[in-house]
Coordinates of C-alpha atoms in Angstrom, one line a residue:
X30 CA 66.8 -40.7 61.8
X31 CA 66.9 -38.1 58.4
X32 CA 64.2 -36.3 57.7
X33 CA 62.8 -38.4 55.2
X34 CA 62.4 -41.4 58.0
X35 CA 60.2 -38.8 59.5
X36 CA 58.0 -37.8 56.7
X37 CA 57.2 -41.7 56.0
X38 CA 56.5 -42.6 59.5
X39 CA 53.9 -39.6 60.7
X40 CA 50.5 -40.3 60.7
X41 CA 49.0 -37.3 59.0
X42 CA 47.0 -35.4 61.4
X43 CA 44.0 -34.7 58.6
X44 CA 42.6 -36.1 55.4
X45 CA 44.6 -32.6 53.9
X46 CA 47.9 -33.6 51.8
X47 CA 50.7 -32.7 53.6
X48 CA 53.3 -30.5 51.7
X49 CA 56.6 -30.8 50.6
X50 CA 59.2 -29.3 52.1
X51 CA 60.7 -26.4 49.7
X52 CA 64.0 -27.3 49.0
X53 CA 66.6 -25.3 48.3
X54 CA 66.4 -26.8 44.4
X55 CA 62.5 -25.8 44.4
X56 CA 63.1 -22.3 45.8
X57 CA 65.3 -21.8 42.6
X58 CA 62.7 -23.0 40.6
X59 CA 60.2 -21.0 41.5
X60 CA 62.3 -17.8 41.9
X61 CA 63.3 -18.3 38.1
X62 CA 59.7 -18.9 37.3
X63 CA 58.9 -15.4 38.9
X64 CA 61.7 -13.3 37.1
X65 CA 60.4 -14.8 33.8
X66 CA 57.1 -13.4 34.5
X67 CA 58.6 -10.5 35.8
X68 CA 60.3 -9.8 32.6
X69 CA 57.6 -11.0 30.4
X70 CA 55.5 -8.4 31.8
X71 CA 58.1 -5.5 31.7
X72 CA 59.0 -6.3 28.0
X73 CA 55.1 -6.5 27.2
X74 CA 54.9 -10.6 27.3
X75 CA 51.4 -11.9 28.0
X76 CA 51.4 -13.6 31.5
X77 CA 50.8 -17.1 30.0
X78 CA 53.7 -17.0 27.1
X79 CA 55.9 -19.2 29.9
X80 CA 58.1 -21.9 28.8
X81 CA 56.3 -25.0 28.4
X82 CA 59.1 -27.5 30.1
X83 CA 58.8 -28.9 33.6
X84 CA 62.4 -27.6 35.0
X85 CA 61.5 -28.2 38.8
X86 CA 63.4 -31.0 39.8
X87 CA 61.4 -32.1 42.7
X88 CA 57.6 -32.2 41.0
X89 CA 55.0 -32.1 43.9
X90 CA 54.3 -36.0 44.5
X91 CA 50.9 -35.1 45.9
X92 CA 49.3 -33.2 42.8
X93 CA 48.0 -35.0 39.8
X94 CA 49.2 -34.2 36.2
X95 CA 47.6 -30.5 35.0
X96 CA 43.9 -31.7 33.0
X97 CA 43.1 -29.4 30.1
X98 CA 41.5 -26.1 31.0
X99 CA 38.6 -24.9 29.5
X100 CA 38.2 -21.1 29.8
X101 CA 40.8 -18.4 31.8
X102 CA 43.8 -19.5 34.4
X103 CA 41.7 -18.7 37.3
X104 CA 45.6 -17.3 38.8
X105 CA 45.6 -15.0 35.5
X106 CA 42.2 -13.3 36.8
X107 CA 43.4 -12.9 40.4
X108 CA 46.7 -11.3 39.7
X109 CA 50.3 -12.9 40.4
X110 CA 51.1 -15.5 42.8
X111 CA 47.3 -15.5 44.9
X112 CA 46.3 -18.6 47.9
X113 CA 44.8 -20.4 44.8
X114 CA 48.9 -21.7 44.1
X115 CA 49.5 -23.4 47.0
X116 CA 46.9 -25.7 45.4
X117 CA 47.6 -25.7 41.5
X118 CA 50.6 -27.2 40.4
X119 CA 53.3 -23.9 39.1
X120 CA 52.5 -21.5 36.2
X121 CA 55.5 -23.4 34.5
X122 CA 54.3 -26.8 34.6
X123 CA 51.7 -25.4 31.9
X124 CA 52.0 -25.0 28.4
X125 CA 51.3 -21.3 27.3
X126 CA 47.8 -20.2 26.6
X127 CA 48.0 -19.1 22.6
X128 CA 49.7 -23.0 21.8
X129 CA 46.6 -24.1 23.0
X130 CA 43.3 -24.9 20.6
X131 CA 40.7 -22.7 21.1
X132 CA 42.3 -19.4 23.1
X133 CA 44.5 -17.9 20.5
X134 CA 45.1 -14.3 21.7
X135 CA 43.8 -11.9 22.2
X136 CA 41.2 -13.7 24.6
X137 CA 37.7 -12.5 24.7
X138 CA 35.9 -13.5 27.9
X139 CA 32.1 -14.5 28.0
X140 CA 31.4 -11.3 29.2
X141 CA 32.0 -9.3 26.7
X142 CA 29.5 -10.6 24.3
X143 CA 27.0 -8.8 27.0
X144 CA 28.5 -5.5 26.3
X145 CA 26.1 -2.8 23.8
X146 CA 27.5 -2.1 20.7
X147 CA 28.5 1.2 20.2
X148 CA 28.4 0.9 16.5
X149 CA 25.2 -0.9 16.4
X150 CA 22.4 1.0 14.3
X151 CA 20.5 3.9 16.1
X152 CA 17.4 3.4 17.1
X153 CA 15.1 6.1 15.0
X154 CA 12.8 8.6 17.4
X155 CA 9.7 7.9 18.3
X156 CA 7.1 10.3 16.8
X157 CA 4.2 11.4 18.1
X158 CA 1.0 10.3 15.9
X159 CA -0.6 13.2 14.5
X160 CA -4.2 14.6 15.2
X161 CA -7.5 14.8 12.8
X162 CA -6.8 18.3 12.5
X163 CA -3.2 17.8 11.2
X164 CA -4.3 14.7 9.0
X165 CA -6.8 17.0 7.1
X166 CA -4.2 19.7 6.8
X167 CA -1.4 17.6 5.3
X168 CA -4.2 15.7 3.3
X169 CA -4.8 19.1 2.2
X170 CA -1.7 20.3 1.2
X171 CA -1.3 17.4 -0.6
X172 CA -3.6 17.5 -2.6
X173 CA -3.0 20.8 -3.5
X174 CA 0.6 19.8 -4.3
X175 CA -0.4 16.5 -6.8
X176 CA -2.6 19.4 -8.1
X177 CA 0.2 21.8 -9.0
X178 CA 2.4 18.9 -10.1
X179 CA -0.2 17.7 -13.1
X180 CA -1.2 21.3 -14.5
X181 CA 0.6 23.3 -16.6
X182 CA 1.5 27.0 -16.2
X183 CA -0.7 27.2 -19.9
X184 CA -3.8 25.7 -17.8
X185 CA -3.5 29.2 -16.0
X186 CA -4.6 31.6 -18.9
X187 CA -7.9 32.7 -19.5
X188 CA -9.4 32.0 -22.6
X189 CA -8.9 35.5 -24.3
X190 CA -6.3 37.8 -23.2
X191 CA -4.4 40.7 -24.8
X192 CA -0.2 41.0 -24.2
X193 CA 1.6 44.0 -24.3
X194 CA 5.3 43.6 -24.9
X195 CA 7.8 46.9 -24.5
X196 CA 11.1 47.2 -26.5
X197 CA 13.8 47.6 -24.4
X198 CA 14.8 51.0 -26.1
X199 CA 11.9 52.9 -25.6
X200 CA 12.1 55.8 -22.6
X201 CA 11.3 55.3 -19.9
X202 CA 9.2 58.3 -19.6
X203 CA 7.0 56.7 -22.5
X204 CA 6.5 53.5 -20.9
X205 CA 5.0 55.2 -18.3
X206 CA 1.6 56.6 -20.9
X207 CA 1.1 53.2 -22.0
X208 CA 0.9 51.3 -18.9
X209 CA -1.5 53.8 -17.6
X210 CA -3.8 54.2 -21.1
X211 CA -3.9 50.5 -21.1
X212 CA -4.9 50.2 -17.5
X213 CA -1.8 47.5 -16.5
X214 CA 1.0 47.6 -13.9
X215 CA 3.7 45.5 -15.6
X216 CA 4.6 44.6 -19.1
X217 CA 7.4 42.2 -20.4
X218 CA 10.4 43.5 -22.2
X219 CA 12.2 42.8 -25.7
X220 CA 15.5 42.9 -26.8
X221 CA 14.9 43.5 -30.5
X222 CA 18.8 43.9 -30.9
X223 CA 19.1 39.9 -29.8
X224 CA 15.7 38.8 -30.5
X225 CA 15.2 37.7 -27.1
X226 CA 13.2 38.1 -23.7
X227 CA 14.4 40.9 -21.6
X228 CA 13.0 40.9 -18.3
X229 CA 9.7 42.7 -16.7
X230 CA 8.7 45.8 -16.2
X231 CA 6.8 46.3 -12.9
X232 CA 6.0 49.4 -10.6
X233 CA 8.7 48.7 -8.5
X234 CA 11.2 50.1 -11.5
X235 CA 9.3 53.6 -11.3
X236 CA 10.3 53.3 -7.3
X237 CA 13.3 52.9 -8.1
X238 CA 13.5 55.6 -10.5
X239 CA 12.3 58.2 -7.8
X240 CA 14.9 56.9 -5.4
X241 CA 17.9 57.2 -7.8
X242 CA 16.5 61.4 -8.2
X243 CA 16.6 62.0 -4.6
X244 CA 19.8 60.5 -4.5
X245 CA 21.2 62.6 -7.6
X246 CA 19.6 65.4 -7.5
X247 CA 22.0 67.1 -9.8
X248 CA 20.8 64.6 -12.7
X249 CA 17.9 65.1 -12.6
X250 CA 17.4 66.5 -16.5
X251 CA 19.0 63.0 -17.2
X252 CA 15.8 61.1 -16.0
X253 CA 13.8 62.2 -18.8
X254 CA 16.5 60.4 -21.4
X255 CA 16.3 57.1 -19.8
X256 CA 15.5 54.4 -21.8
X257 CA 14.2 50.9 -20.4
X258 CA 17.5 49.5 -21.0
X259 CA 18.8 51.4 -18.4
X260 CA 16.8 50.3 -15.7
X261 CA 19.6 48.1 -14.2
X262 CA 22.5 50.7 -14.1
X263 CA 19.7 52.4 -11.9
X264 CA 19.5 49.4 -9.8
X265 CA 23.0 49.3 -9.2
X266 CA 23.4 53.5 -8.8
X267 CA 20.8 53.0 -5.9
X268 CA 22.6 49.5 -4.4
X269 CA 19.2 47.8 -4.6
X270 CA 19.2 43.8 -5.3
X271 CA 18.3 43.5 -8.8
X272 CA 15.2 40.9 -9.2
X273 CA 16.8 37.8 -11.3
X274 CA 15.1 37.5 -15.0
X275 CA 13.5 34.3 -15.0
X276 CA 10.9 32.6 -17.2
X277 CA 9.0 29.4 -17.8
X278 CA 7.9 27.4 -20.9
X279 CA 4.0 27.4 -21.0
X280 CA 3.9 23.3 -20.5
X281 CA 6.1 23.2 -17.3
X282 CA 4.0 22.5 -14.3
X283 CA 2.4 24.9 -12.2
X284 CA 4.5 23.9 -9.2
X285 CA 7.8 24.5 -11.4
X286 CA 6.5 28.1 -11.9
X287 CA 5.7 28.6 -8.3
X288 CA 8.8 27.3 -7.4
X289 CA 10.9 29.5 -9.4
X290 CA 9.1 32.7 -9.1
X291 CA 9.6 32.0 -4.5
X292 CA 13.8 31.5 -5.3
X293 CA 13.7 34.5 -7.7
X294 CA 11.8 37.1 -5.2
X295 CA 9.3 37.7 -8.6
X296 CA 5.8 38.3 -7.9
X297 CA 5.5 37.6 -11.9
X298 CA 6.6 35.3 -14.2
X299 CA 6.5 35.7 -18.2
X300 CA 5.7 32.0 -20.0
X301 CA 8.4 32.1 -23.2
X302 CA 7.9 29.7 -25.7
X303 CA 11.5 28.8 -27.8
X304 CA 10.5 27.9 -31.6
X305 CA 11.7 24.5 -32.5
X306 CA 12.8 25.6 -36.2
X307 CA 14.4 29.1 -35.4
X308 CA 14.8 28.8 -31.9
X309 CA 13.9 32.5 -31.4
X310 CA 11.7 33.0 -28.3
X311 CA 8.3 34.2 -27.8
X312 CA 6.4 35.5 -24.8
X313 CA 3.3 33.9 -24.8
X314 CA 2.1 35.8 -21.8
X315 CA 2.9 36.8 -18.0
X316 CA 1.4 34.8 -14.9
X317 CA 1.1 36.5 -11.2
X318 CA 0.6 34.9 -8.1
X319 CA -2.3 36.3 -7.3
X320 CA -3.2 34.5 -10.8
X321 CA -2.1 31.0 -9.8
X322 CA -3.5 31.3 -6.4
X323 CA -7.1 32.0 -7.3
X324 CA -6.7 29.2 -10.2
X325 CA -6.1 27.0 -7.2
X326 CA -9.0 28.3 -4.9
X327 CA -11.3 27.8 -8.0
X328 CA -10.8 24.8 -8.7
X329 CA -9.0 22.6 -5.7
X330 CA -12.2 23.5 -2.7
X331 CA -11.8 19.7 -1.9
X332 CA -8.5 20.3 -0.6
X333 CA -8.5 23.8 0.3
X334 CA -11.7 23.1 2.5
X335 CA -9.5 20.7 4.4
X336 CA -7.1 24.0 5.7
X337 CA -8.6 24.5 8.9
X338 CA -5.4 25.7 11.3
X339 CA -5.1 29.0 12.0
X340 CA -2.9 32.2 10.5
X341 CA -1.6 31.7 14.1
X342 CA -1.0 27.9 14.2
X343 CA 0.8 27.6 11.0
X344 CA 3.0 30.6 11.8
X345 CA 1.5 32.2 8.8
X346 CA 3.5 36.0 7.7
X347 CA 5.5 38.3 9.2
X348 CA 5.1 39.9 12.4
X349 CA 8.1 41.5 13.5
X350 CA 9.9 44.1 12.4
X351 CA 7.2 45.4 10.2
X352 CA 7.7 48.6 8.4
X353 CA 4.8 51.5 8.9
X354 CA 4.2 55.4 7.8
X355 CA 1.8 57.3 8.4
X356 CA -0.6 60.1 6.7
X357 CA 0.9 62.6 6.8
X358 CA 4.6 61.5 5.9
X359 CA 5.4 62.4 2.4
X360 CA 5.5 60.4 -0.5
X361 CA 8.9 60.5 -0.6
X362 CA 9.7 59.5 2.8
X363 CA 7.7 56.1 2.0
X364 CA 9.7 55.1 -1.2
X365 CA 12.5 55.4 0.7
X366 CA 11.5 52.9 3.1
X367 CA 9.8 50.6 0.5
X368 CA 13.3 50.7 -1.5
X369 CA 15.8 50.3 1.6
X370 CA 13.8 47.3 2.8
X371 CA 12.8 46.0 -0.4
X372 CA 9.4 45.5 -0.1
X373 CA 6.2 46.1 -1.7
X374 CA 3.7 48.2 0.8
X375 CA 3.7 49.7 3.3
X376 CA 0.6 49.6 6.4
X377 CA -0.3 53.2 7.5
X378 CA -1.3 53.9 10.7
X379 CA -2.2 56.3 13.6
X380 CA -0.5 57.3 17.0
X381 CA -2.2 54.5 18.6
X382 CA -0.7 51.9 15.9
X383 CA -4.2 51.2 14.3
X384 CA -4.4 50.6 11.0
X385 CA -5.8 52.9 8.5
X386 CA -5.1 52.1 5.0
X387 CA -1.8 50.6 3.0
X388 CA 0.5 52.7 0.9
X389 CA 1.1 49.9 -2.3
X390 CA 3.9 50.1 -4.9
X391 CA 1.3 50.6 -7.6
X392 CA 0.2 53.6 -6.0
X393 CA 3.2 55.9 -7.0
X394 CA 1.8 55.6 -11.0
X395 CA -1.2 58.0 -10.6
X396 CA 1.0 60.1 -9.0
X397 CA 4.2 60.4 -11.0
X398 CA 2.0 60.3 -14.5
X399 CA 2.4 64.0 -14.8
X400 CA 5.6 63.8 -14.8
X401 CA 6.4 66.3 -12.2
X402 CA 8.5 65.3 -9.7
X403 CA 7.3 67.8 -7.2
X404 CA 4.0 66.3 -6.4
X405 CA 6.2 63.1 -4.7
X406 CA 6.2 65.9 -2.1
X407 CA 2.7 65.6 -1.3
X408 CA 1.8 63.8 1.5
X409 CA 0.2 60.2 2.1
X410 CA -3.1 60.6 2.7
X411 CA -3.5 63.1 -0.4
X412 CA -1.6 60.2 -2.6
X413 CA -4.1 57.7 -1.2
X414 CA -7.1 59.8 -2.8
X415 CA -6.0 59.8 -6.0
X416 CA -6.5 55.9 -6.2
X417 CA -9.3 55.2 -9.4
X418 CA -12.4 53.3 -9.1
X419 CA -11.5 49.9 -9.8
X420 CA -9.1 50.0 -6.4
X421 CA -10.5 46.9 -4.6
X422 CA -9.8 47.9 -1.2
X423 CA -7.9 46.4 2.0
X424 CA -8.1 43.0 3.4
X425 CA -7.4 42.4 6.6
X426 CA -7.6 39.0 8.9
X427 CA -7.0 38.1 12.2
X428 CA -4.5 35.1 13.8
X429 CA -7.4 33.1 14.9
X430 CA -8.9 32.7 11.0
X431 CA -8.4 29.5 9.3
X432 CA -6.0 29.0 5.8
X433 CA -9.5 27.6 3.9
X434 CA -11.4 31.3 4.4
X435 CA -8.0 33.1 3.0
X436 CA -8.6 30.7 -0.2
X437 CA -12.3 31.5 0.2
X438 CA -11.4 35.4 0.0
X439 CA -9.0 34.6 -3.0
X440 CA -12.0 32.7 -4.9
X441 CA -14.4 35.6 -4.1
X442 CA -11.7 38.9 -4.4
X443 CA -8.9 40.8 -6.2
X444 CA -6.5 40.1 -3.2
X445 CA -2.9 40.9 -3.0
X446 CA -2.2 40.7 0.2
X447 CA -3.7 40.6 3.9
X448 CA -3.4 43.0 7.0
X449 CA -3.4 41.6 10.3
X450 CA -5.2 43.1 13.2
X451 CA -6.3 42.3 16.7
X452 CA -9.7 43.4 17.9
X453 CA -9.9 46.7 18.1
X454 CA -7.4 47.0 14.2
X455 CA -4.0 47.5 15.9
X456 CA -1.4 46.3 13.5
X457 CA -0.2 42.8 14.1
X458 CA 1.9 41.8 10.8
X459 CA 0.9 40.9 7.4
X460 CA 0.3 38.2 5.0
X461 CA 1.7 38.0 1.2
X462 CA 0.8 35.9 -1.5
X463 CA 4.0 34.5 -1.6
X464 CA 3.6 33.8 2.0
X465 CA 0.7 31.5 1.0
X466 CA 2.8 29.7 -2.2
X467 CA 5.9 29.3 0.5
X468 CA 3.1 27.5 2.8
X469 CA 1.3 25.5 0.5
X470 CA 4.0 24.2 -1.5
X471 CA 6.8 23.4 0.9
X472 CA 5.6 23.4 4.6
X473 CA 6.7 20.0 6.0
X474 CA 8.8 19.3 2.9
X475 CA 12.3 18.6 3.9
X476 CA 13.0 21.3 1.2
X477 CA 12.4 23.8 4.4
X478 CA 11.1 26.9 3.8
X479 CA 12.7 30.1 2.1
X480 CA 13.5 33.1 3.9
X481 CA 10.3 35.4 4.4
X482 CA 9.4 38.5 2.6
X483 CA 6.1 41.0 3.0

């Protein structure tokens, strides 16, 4: 009896298929099956590029013929050769995966789809709503903005107003008498050699005419011949930064002028009119800050009343590294520090740091108007008495007052610019009027702010 006799005959001792013996054909089969896998995986061949023809001589009689699969080989997910192939018929009984509709390579499985996106579109931050008290501010600065934006630098001049305009080659010792017989602090220049605007003369040249003669002592019979031309030579002799020349048409907007007077470090800025038949310029006349900002205080208290944070809320002036003298420091010793940090005044204070007056730019033209240079020698306090009547005095404010009583100041006083102090009038920084521009025109604009100056 062969072994076939047997295999007919015995009663199978469960419902289970039995097996087919491996023959020495089907061992072959399957061994070449396994080295082409072998070498489709070495050579970079996807597991289910296997040759689509039935080379196994002795198909298993037991297993039906393969049904279409939907979705992965469950033997491709569990690896090479797992229990689940004693019960599937062999990998190359089945044609390969990308000749079949529907599962062209590469393969994406189900899961995938459940993945996030790393490119997707980024979800924008959540902000925090803002309060009543921030509402009316930005309502406030808005409207103080749309303001600016509609009136015209011309809208700025008073009714009747007299200009006086300084050729650029008269001496400098001359300019001097007229600014102080006409009672004024700045004047605009004139190139009558090109017909054309020529910049601004402000106390801050006179500084830096003092500066360049305690630098050059040894010309000092030179400063007598100086003419107004040579005010930026001086500039350069004394390695100060030069304030740009800048203007504005009378019918650009008041936020234009604003704008380019915060770039340009000005405190000024001369409105030039350009004729349309000669196209020769003409100064019409010279607006300040101090100007502009009590124009807006006059006639905006519908938004201005709406400023109710505080100096310390909004981060309002500077309050480190702030510059000081004291009374009896000389004259001399002040310009210095005004020119080397290129500001415009300087708080004066006792031992204690309390706060007893301000030394201003304007303050050195009493003093040098007799033309000797000695009395720059003379101390602080004796410079500070020889201020005139119309002197308005010094403001001060503390952290905890609100933006709308600055503007009610600025409507009421000749203000140029604030002291802080705690309680008991120890210096804590101080506010300029370009501090205020720099707030009210671009705080929360994504402009940002400009760097800050006192």
């Amino acid at each position: 009896m062969d072994a076939s006799d047997i295999t007919k005959n015995k009663r199978p001792t469960s419902s289970r298929p039995v097996r087919p013996a491996i023959t020495a054909a089907t061992a072959k089969s399957v061994a070449a099956a396994s080295a082409a896998r072998v070498r489709a995986t070495v050579t970079g061949t996807a597991a289910d590029e296997l040759p689509a023809a039935n080379t196994n001589p002795n198909p298993n009689p037991y297993t039906s013929a393969p049904r279409p699969r939907v979705g992965p080989d469950p033997t491709h997910l569990l690896g090479p050769r797992s229990v689940l192939s004693s019960m599937s018929p062999p990998f190359d009984t089945l044609p390969p995966l990308a000749a079949r509709a529907g599962h062209e390579l590469p393969f994406v499985q189900p899961s995938s789809y459940l993945r996030p996106n790393s490119r997707s579109r980024p979800i924008p931050p959540v902000t925090a709503p803002m309060s009543p008290i921030d509402e009316e501010q930005m309502q406030g600065l808005k409207g103080l903005r749309d303001f600016l934006r509609v009136r015209t630098s011309y809208d700025v001049l008073p009714l009747s107003f007299r200009l006086i305009i300084l050729d650029n080659d008269l001496l400098i010792k001359k300019s001097l008498n007229i600014l102080i017989q006409n009672g004024i602090v700045s004047a605009p220049l004139w190139d009558s050699r090109r017909s054309k605007f020529a910049g601004l003369l402000t106390a801050t040249d006179y500084i830096n005419l003092i500066q360049y003669y305690c630098l050059f002592p040894e010309h000092v019979d030179d400063v007598d011949k100086f003419r107004l031309s040579s005010l930026r030579d001086i500039e350069k002799a004394i390695g100060v930064l030069p304030i740009e020349t800048v203007s504005v048409h009378p019918s650009e907007t008041l936020y234009e002028a604003c704008s380019r007077m915060l770039k340009t470090r000005a405190r000024r800025i001369p409105l030039v009119d350009i004729d349309d038949e000669t196209g020769r310029e003409t100064v019409v006349s010279v607006i300040t800050q101090y100007r502009i900002l009590k124009f807006i205080a006059v006639n905006t208290e519908q938004y201005t009343s709406l400023l109710k944070k505080t100096v310390r809320e909004i981060g309002l002036g500077t309050y480190t590294n702030v510059k000081t003298g004291t009374m009896t420091q000389s004259v001399l010793e002040i310009i210095n520090t005004m020119v080397t940090n290129n500001i415009s005044a300087v708080p004066i204070v006792d031992k204690n740091n309390v706060v007893l007056n301000v030394f201003e730019a304007i303050d050195v033209i009493p003093i040098i108007k007799t033309g000797v240079v000695e009395e720059l020698e003379i101390n602080v306090g004796e410079a500070l008495s020889k201020r005139g009547e119309e002197f308005g005095g010094i403001f001060t404010c503390q952290e905890e007052d609100r933006l709308d009583s600055i503007f009610i100041t600025l409507r009421q006083s000749r203000m140029h610019r604030l002291v802080v102090i705690d309680d008991n009038w120890h210096l804590k920084g101080i506010i300029s009027l370009s501090d205020i521009l720099k707030y009210v025109l671009f705080h929360g604009d994504e402009g940002g702010y400009f760097s800050a100056s006192s």
